Tab-separated table of C-alpha atoms and ligand atoms in Angstrom:
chain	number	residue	atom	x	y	z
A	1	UNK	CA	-25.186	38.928	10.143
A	2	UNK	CA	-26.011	34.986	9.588
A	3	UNK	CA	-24.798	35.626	6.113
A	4	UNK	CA	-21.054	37.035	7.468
A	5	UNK	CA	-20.476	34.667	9.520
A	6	UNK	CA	-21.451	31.764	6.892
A	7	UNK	CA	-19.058	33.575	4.491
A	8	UNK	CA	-15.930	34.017	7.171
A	9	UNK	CA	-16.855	30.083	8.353
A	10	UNK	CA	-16.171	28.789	4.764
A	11	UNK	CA	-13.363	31.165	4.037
A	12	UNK	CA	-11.482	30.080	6.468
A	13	UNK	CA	-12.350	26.606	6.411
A	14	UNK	CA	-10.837	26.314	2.681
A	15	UNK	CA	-7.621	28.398	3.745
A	16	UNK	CA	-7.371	25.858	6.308
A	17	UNK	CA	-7.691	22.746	3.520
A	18	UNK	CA	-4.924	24.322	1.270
A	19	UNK	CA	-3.110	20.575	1.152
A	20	UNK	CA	-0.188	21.864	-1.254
A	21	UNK	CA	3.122	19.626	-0.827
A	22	UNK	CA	5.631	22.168	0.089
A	23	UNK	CA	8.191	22.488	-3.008
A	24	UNK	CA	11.223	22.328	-0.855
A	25	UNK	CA	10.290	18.757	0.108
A	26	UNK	CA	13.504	16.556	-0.450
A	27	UNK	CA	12.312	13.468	-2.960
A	28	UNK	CA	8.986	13.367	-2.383
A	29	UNK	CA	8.380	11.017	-4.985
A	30	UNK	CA	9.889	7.149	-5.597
A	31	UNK	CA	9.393	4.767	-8.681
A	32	UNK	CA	9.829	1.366	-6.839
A	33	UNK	CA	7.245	-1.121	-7.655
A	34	UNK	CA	5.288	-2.225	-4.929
A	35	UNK	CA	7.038	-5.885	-4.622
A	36	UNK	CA	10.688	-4.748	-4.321
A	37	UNK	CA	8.737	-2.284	-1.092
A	38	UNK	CA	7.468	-5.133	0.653
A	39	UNK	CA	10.888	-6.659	-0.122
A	40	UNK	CA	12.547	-3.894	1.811
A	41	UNK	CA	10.209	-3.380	4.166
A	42	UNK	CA	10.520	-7.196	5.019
A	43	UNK	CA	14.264	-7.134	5.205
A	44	UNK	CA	14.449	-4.584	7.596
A	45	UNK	CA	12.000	-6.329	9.533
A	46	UNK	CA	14.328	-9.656	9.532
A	47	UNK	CA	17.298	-7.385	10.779
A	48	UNK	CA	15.010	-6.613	13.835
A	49	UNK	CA	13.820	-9.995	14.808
A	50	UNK	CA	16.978	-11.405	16.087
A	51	UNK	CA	16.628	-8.861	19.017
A	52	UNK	CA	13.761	-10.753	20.523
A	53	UNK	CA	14.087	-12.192	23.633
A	54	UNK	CA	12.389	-15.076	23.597
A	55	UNK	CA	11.397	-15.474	27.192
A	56	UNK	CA	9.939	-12.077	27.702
A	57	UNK	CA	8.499	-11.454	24.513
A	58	UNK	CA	10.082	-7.778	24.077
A	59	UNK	CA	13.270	-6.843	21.786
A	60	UNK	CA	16.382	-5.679	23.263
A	61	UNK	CA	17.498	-2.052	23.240
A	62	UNK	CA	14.212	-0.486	23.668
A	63	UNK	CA	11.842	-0.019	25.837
A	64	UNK	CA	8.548	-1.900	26.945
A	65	UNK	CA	6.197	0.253	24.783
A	66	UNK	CA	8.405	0.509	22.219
A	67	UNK	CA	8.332	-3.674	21.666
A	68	UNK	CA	4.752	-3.352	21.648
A	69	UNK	CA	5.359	-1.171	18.459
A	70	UNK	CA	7.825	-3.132	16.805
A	71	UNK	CA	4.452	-6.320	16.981
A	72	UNK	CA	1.956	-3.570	15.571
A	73	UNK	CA	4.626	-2.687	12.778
A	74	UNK	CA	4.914	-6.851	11.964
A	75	UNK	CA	1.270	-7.235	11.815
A	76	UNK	CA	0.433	-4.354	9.277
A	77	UNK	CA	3.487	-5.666	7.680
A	78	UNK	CA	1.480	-8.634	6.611
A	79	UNK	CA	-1.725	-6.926	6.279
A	80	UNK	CA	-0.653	-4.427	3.849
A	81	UNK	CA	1.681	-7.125	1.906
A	82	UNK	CA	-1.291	-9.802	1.828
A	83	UNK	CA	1.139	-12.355	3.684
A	84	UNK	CA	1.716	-14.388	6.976
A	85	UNK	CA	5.203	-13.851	6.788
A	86	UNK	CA	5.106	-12.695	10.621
A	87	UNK	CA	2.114	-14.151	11.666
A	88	UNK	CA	3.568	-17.008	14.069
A	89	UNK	CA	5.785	-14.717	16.168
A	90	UNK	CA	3.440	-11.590	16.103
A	91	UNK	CA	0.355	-13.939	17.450
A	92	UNK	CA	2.473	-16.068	19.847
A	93	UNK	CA	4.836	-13.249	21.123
A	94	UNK	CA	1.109	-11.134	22.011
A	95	UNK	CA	0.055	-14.293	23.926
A	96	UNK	CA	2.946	-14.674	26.546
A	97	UNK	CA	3.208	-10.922	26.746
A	98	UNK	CA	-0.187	-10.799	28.025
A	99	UNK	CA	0.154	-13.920	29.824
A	100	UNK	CA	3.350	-12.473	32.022
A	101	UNK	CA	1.832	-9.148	32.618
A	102	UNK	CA	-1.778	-8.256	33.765
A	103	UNK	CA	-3.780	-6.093	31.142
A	104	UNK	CA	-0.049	-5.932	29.427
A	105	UNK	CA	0.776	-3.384	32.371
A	106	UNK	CA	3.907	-4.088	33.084
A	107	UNK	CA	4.933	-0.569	34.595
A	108	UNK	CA	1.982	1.319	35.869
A	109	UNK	CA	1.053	3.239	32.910
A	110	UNK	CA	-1.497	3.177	30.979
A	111	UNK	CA	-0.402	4.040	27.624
A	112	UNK	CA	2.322	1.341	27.622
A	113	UNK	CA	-1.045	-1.539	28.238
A	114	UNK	CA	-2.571	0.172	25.432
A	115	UNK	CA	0.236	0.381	22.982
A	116	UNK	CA	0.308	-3.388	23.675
A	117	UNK	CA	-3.404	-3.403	22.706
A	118	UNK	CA	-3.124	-1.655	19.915
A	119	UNK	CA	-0.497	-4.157	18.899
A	120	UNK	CA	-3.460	-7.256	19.463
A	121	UNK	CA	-5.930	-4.458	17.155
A	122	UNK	CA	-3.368	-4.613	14.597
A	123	UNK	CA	-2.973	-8.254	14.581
A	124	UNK	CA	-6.744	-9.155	14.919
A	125	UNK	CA	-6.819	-6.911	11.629
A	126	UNK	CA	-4.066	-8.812	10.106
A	127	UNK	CA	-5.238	-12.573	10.884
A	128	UNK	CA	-9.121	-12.542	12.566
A	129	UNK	CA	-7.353	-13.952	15.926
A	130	UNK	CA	-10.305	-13.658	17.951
A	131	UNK	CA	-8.007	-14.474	21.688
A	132	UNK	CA	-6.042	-10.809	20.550
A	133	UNK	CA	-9.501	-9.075	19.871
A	134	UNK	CA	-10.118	-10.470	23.660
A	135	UNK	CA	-6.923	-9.045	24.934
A	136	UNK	CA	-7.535	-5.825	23.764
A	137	UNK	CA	-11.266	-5.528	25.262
A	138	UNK	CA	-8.854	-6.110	28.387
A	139	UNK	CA	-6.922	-3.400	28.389
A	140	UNK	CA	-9.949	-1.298	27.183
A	141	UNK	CA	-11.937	-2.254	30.154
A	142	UNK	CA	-9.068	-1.865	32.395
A	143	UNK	CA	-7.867	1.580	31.399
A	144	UNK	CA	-12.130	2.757	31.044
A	145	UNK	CA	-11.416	2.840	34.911
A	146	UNK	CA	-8.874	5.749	34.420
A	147	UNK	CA	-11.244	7.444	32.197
A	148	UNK	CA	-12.579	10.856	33.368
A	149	UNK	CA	-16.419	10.577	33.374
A	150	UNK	CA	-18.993	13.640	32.990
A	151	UNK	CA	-20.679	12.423	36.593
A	152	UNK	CA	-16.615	11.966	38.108
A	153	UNK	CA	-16.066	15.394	36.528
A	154	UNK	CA	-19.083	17.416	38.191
A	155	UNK	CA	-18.156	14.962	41.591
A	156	UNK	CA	-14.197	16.030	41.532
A	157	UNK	CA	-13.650	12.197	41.871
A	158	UNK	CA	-12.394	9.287	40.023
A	159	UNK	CA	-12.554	6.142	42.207
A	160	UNK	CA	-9.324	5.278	41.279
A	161	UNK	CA	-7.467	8.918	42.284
A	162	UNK	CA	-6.432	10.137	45.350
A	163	UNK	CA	-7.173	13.684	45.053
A	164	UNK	CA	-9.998	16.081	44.057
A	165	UNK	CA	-10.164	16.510	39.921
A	166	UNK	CA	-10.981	19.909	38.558
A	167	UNK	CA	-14.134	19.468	36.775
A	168	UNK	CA	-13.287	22.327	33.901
A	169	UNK	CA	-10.090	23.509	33.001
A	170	UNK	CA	-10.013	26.931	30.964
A	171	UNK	CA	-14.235	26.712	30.734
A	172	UNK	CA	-14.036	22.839	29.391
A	173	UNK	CA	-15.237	19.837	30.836
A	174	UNK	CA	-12.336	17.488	32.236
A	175	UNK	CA	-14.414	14.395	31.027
A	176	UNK	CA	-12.946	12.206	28.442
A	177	UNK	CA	-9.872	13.050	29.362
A	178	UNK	CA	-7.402	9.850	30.215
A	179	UNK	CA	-5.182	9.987	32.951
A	180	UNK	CA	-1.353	8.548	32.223
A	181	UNK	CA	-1.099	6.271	35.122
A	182	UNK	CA	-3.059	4.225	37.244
A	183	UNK	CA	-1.321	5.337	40.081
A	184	UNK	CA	-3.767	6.670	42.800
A	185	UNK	CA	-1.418	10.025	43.123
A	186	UNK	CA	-0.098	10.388	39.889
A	187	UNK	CA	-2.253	13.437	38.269
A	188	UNK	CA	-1.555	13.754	34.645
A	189	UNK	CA	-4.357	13.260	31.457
A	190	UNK	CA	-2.397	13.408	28.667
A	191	UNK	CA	-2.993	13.517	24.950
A	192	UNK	CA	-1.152	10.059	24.013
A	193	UNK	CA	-3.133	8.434	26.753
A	194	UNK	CA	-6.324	9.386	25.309
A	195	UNK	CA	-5.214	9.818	21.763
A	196	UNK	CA	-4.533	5.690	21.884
A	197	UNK	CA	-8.035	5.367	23.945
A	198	UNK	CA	-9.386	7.104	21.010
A	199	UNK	CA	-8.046	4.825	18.762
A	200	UNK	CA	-8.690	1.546	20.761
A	201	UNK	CA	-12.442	2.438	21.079
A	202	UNK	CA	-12.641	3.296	17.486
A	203	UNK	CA	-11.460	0.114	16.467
A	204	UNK	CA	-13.688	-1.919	18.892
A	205	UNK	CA	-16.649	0.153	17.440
A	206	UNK	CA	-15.899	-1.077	14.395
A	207	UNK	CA	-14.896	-4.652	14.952
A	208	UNK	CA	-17.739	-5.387	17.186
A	209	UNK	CA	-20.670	-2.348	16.458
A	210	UNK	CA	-21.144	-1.995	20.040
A	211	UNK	CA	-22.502	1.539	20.377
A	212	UNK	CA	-19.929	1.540	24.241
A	213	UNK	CA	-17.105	2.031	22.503
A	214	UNK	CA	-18.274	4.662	19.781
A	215	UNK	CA	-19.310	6.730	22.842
A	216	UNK	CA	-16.510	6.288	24.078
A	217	UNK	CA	-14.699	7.075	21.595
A	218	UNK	CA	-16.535	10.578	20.851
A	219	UNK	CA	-15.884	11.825	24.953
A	220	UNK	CA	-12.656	11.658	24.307
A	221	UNK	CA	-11.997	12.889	21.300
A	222	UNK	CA	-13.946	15.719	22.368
A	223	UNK	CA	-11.110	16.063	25.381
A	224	UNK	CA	-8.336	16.664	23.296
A	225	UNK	CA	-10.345	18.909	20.750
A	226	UNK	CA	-11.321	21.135	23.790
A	227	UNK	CA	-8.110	20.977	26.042
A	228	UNK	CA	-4.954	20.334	23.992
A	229	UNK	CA	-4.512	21.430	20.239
A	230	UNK	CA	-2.630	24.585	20.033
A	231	UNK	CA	-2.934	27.494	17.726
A	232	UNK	CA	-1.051	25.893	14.622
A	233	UNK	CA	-3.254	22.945	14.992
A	234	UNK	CA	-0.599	20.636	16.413
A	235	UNK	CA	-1.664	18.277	19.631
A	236	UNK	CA	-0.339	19.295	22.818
A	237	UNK	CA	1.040	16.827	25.724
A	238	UNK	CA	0.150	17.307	29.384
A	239	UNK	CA	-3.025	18.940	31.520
A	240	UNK	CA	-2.810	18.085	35.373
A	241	UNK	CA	-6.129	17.053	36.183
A	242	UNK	CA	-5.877	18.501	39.909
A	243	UNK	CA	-5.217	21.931	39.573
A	244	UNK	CA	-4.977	22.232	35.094
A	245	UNK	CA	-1.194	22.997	34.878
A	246	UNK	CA	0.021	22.279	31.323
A	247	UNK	CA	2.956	20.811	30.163
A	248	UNK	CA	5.463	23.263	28.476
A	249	UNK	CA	4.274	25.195	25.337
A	250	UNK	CA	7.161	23.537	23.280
A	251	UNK	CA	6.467	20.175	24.303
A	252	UNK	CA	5.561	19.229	21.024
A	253	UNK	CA	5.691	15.044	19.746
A	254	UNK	CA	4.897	13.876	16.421
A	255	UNK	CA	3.227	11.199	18.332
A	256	UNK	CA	0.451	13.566	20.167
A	257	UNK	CA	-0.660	14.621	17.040
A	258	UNK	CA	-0.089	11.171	14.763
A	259	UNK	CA	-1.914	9.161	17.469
A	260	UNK	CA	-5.025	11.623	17.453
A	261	UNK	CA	-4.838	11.458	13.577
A	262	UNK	CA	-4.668	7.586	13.527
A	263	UNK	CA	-8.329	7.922	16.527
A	264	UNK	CA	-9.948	10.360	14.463
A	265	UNK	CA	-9.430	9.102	11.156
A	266	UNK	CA	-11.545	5.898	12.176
A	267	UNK	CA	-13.781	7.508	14.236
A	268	UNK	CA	-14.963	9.467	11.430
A	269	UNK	CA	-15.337	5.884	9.362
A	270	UNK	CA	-16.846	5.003	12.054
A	271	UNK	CA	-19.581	7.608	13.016
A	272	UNK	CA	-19.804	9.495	9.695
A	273	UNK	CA	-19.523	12.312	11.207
A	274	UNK	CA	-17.663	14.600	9.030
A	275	UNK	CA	-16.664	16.843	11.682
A	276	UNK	CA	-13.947	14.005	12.758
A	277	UNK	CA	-12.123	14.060	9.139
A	278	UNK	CA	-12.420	18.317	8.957
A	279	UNK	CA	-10.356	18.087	12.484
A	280	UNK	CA	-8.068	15.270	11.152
A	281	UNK	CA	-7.121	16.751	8.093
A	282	UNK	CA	-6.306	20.061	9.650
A	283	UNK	CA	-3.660	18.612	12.369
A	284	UNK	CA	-2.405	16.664	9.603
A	285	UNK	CA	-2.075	19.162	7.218
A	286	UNK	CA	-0.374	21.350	10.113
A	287	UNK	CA	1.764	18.237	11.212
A	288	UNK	CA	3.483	17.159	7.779
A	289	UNK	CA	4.323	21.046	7.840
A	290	UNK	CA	5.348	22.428	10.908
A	291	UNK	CA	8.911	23.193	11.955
A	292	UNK	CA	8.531	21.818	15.082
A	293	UNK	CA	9.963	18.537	14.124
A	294	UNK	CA	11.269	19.006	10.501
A	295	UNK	CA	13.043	21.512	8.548
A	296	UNK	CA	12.181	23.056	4.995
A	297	UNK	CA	13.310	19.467	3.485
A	298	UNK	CA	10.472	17.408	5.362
A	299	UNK	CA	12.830	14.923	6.661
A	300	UNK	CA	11.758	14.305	10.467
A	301	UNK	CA	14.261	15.232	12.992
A	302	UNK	CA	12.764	14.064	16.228
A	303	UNK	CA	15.034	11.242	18.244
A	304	UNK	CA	17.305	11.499	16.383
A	305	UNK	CA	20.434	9.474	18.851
A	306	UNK	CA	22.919	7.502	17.050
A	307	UNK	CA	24.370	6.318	20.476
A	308	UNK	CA	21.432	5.208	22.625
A	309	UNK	CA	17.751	4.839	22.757
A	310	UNK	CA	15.624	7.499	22.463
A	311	UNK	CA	11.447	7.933	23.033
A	312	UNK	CA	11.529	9.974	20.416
A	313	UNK	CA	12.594	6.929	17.574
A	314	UNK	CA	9.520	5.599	19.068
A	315	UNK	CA	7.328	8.946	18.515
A	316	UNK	CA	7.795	8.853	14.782
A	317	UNK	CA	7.276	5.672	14.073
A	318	UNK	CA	3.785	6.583	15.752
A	319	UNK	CA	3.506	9.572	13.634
A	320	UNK	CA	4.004	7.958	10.465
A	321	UNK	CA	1.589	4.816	11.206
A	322	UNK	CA	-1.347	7.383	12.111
A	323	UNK	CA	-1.301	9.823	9.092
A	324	UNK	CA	-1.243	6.062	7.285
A	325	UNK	CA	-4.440	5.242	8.710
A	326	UNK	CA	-6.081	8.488	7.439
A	327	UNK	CA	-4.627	7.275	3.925
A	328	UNK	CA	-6.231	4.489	4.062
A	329	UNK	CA	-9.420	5.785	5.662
A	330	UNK	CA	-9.801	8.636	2.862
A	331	UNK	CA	-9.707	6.892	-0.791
A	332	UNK	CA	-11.422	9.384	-1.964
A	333	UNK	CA	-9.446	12.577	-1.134
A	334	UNK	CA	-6.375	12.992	-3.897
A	335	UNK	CA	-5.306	16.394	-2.345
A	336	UNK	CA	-4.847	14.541	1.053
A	337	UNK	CA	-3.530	11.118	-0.198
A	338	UNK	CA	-0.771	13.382	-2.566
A	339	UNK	CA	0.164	14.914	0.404
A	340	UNK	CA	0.525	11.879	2.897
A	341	UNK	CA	2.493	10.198	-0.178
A	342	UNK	CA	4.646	12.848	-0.568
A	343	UNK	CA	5.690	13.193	2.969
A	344	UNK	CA	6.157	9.342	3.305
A	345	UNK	CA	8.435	9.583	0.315
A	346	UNK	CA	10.269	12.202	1.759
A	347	UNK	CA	11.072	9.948	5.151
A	348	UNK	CA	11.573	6.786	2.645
A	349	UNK	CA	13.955	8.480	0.545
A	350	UNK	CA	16.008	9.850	3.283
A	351	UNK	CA	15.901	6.739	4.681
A	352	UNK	CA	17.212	4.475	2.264
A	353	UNK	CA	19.736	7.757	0.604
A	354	UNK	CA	21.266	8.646	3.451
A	355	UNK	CA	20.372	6.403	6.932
A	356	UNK	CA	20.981	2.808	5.647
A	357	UNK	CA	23.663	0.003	6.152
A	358	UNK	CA	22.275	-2.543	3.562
A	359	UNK	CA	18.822	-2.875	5.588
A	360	UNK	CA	19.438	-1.446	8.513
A	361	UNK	CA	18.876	2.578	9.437
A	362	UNK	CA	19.930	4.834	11.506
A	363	UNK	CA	17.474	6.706	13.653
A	364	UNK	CA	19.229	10.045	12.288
A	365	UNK	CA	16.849	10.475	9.020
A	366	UNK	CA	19.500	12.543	7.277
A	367	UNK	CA	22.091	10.229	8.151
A	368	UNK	CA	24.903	9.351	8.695
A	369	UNK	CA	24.734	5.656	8.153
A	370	UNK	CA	25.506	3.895	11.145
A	371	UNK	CA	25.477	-0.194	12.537
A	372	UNK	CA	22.047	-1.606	13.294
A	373	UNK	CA	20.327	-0.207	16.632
A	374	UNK	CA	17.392	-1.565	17.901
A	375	UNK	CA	16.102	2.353	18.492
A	376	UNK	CA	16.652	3.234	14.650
A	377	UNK	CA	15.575	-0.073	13.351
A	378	UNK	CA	12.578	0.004	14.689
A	379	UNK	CA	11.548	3.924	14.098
A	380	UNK	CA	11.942	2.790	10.463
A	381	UNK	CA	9.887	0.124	10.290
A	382	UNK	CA	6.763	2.028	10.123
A	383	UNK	CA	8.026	4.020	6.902
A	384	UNK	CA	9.223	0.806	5.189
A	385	UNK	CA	5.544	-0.957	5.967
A	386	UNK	CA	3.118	2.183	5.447
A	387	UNK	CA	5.043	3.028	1.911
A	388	UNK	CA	3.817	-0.472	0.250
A	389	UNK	CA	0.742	1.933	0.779
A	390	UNK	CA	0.988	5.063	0.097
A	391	UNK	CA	4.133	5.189	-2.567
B	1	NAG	C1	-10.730	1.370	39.059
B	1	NAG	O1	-10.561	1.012	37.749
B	1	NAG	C2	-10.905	-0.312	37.478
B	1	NAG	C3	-10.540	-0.606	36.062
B	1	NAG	O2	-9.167	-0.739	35.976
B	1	NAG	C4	-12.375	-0.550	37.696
B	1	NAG	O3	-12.716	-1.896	37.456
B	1	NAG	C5	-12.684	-0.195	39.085
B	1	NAG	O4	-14.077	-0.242	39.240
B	1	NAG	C6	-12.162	1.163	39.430
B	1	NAG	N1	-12.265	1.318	40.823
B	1	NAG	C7	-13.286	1.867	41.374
B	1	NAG	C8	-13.234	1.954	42.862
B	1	NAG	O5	-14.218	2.329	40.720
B	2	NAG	C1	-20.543	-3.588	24.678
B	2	NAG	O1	-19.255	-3.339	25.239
B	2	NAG	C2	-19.272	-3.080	26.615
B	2	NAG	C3	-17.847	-2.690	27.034
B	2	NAG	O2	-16.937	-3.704	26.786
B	2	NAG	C4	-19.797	-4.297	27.354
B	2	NAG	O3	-19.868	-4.007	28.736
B	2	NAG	C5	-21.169	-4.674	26.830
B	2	NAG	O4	-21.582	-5.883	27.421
B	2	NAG	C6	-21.139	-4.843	25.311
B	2	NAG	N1	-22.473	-5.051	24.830
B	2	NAG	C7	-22.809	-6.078	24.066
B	2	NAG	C8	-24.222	-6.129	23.608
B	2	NAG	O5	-22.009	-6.954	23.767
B	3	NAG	C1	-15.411	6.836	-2.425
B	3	NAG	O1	-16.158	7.090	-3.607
B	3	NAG	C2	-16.870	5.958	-4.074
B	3	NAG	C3	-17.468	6.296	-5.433
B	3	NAG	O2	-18.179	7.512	-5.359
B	3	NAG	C4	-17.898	5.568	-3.039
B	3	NAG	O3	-18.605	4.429	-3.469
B	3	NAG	C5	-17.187	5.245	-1.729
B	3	NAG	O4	-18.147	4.983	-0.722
B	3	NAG	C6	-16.314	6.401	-1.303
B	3	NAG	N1	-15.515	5.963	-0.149
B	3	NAG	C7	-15.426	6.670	0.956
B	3	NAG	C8	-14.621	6.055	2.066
B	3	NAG	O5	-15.929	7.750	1.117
């Protein structure tokens, strides 16, 4: 009996490992030397700057979350290219944007104050600026107030919420899970929500080895493992705290899944715990695969909108950043690095073959070229940045 199950646990543990780049990948391979990438990547960052507005601190034609992105995407920028290129504006622009807006919540929700914070993570990685490691403890210790606890779970209460909570949903323990807003009505956990809480905590663990934000960390990621990964191994959006509705079936984001890649992958640096890379590796596996989001080529299809902003731009961008950070996290996995290079070659290629006006993209992968939008520019970003990488 022992013996079966040992046998069926490792059978289908290596059917689930089988990292094989699909052949039907377009161009999943480039030759440019890693100087003429950061060159690129650079230049398309220069074509974004002149959309900042420099009393607010955001970039015009996208959204408040989405500027927070475009400062993450400037400070890897230097941290992966060894420069300070960006360093003035990224660590300024951070400053007044968390000077003008209280835990960088400038809309009630509580993903936009942690993209924000993620942003300052970034950053703090980038140039030790110990005033951004501050503002993102902030937001941490802001949003661990919309944080499902195991005692709030067994009391159907969270201090901060209106209603009564469900303290299982589908035989699983509502704690860890994240809720959206910090609005005392609004009732959703979701999976970006906690997937950047994740992410946040991981990082803290590991910049400051305080044992808070590992535990953290680990309730969490034990919320989306239990409530929202479907069958193909892709992360799911929405559970309603109150009464455990779920979002649509095809509500399915490359960011969901790229954001929980980008938590776990440091968790598991973090704790050691190789239980944290085995679940990584399978959504990522599933993710640079599925045709949720991309057909037989590879080339990402999500928000795609030549003629006005779209989320979705945003999503990828996301996407692409986390399955970096389990790149970086796993030097010593070829099968998984081939596979994250390949797929970032696929998006880079398409990029610059068919999407690009000198250095500018559309956010249409497969093209048509089009003039610079703020939506497209910045969904490239990302792929320019993480392929100095992972090319
Ligand atoms: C609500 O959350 C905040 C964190 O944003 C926390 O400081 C506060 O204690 C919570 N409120 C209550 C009543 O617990
Ligand atoms: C660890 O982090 C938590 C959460 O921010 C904080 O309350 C606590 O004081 C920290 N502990 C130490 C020893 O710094
Ligand atoms: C990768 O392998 C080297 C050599 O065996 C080892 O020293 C290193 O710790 C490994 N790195 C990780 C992240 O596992």
């Amino acid at each position: 009996m022992r013996l079966n199950l040992a046998l069926v646990t490792l059978v289908s543990a290596v059917a689930a490992q089988d990292l094989g780049v699909p052949l039907s990948w377009r161009k999943f391979s480039n030759s440019r030397p890693k100087s003429e990438r950061i060159t690129i990547a650079q230049n398309a960052i220069n074509q974004m700057t002149p959309q900042l507005n420099a009393n607010t601190g955001e970039f015009n034609g996208i959204g408040f979350w989405q500027s927070g992105n475009a400062w993450s995407v400037l400070a890897n920028q230097d941290w992966l290219a060894g420069t300070t290129t960006n360093k003035n504006l990224v660590v300024n622009n951070l400053n007044l944007v968390f000077r003008r807006w209280a835990h960088y919540d400038q809309f009630q929700f509580n993903d936009d104050a942690m993209w924000w914070a993620q942003a300052c993570l970034y950053a703090y990685r980038a140039y030790q600026d110990t005033n951004l490691l501050n503002h993102a403890i902030d937001v941490w210790t802001h949003v661990t107030g919309y944080v499902i606890t195991a005692a709030q779970a067994s009391a159907h209460k969270n201090p901060n919420k209106s209603f009564s909570l469900q303290s299982t949903c589908e035989g699983a323990t509502m704690a860890g899970g994240v809720f959206w807003r910090p609005t005392t009505d609004d009732q959703a956990v979701n999976s970006v929500t906690t997937g950047l809480y994740i992410t946040l905590s991981a990082f803290l663990a590991e910049y400051t080895k305080n044992g808070t934000y590992t535990s953290a960390a680990i309730l969490s990621a034990n919320w989306i493992k239990a409530h929202n990964i479907n069958s193909n191994n892709l992360v799911l959006d929405t559970v309603n705290a109150a009464d455990c509705s779920r979002s649509p079936a095809n509500w399915l984001f490359t960011y969901n899944s790229g954001k929980y890649i980008e938590g776990l992958s440091v968790l598991g640096a973090v704790t050691g715990d190789s239980q944290w890379n085995s679940l990584m590796i399978n959504i990522l596996n599933s993710a640079v695969k599925t045709n949720a989001w991309q057909g037989s080529d590879g080339i990402i299809t999500e928000g795609a909108s030549p003629s006005s902003n779209n989320d979705g731009a945003g999503f990828k961008a996301i996407f692409i950043r986390g399955i970096h950070e389990a790149w970086t996290r796993n030097p010593n996995n070829s099968a998984l690095r081939t596979l994250i290079h390949s797929y970032g070659d696929v998006q880079y290629n398409a990029l610059l073959d068919l999407a690009a006006t000198g250095n500018t993209y559309s956010s249409a992968w497969h093209g048509p070229p089009q003039g610079f939008t703020s939506w497209g520019q910045l969904a490239a970003l990302d792929v320019m940045t993480c392929n100095i990488d992972t090319n």
